[in-house]
PDB file of C-alpha atoms in Angstrom:
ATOM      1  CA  UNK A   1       0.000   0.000   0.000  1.00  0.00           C
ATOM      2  CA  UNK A   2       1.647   3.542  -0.869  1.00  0.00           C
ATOM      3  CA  UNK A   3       2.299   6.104   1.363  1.00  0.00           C
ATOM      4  CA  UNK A   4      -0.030   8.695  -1.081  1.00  0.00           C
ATOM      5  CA  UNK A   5      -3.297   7.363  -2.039  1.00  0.00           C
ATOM      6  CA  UNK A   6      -3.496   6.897  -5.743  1.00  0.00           C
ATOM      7  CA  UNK A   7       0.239   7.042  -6.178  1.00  0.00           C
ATOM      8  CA  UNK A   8       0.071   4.566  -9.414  1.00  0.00           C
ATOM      9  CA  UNK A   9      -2.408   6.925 -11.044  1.00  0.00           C
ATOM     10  CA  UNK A  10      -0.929   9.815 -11.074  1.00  0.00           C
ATOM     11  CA  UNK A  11       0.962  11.680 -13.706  1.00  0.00           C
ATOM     12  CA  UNK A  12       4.884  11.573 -14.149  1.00  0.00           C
ATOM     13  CA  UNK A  13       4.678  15.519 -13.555  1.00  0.00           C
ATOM     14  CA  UNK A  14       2.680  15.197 -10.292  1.00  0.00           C
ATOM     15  CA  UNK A  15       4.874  12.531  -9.187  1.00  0.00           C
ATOM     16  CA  UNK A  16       7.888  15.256  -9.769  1.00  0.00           C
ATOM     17  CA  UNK A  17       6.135  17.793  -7.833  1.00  0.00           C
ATOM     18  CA  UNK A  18       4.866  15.701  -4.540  1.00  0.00           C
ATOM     19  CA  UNK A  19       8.943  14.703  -4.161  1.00  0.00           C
ATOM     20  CA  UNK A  20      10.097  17.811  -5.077  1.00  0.00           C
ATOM     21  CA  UNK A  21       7.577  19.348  -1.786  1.00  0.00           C
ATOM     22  CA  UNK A  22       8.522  16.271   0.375  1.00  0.00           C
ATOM     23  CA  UNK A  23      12.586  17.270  -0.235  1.00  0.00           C
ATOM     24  CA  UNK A  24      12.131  20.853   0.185  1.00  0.00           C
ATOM     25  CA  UNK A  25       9.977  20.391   3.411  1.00  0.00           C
ATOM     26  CA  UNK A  26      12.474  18.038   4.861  1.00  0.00           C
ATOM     27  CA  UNK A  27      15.337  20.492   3.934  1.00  0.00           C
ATOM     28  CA  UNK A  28      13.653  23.278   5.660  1.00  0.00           C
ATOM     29  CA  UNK A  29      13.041  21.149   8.871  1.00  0.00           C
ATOM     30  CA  UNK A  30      16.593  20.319   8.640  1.00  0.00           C
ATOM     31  CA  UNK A  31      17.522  24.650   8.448  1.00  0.00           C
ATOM     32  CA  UNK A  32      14.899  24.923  11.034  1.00  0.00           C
ATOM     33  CA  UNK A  33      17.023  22.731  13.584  1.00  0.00           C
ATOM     34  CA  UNK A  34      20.174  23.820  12.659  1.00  0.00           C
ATOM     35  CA  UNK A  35      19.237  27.346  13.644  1.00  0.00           C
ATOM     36  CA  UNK A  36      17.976  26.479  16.389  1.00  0.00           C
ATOM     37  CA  UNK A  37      20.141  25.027  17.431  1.00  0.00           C
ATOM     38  CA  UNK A  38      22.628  28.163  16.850  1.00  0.00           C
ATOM     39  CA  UNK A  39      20.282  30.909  18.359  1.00  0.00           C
ATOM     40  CA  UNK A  40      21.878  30.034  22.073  1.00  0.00           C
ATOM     41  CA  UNK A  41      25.273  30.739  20.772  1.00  0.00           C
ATOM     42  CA  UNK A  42      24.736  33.546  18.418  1.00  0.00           C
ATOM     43  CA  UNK A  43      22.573  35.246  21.911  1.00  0.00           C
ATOM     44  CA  UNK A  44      26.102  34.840  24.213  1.00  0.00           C
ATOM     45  CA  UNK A  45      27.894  36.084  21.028  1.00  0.00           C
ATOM     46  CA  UNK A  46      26.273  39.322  20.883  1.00  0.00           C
ATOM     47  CA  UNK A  47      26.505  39.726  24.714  1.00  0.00           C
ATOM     48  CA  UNK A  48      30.008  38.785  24.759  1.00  0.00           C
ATOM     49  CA  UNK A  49      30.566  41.651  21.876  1.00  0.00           C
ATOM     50  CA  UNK A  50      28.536  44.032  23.643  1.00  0.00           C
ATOM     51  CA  UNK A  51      30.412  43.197  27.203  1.00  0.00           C
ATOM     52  CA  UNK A  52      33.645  43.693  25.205  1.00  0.00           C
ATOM     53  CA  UNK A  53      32.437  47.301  24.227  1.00  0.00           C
ATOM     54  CA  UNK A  54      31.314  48.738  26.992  1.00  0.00           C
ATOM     55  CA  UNK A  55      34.737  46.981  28.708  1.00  0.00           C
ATOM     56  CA  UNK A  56      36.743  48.879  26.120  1.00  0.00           C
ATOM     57  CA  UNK A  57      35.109  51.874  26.276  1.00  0.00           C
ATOM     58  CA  UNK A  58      34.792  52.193  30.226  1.00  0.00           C
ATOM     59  CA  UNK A  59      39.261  51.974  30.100  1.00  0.00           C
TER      60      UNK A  59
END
C-alpha cells in the first residue's frame, strides 16, 4: 500500500512535484534545527561583543 493514495495513477509531472515538496519540506526542517540550534550561541555572542564594548570603552 503507498504512502499517497493513488500514487500509481498519477501523472509523471505530479509525481515530480509531490517529491520535489517532500525534499524541500524536509530540507527546511533540517535549516529549522540547525538554527535552532545556533540561536543560544549567536545570543552569548552578541553579549560577549557588547560586554567587550562597553569593557573597552569604560578603560
Amino acid at each position: 500500500m503507498s504512502l499517497v493514495p493513488r500514487w500509481e495513477v498519477m501523472t509523471d509531472e505530479a509525481k515530480a512535484i509531490t517529491k520535489r515538496i517532500a525534499v524541500s519540506a524536509l530540507v527546511l526542517l533540517f535549516a529549522l534545527w540547525i538554527v535552532r540550534a545556533l540561536i543560544p550561541w549567536v545570543i552569548v555572542a552578541i553579549c560577549g561583543y557588547w560586554a567587550y564594548r562597553w569593557l573597552a570603552k569604560s578603560t
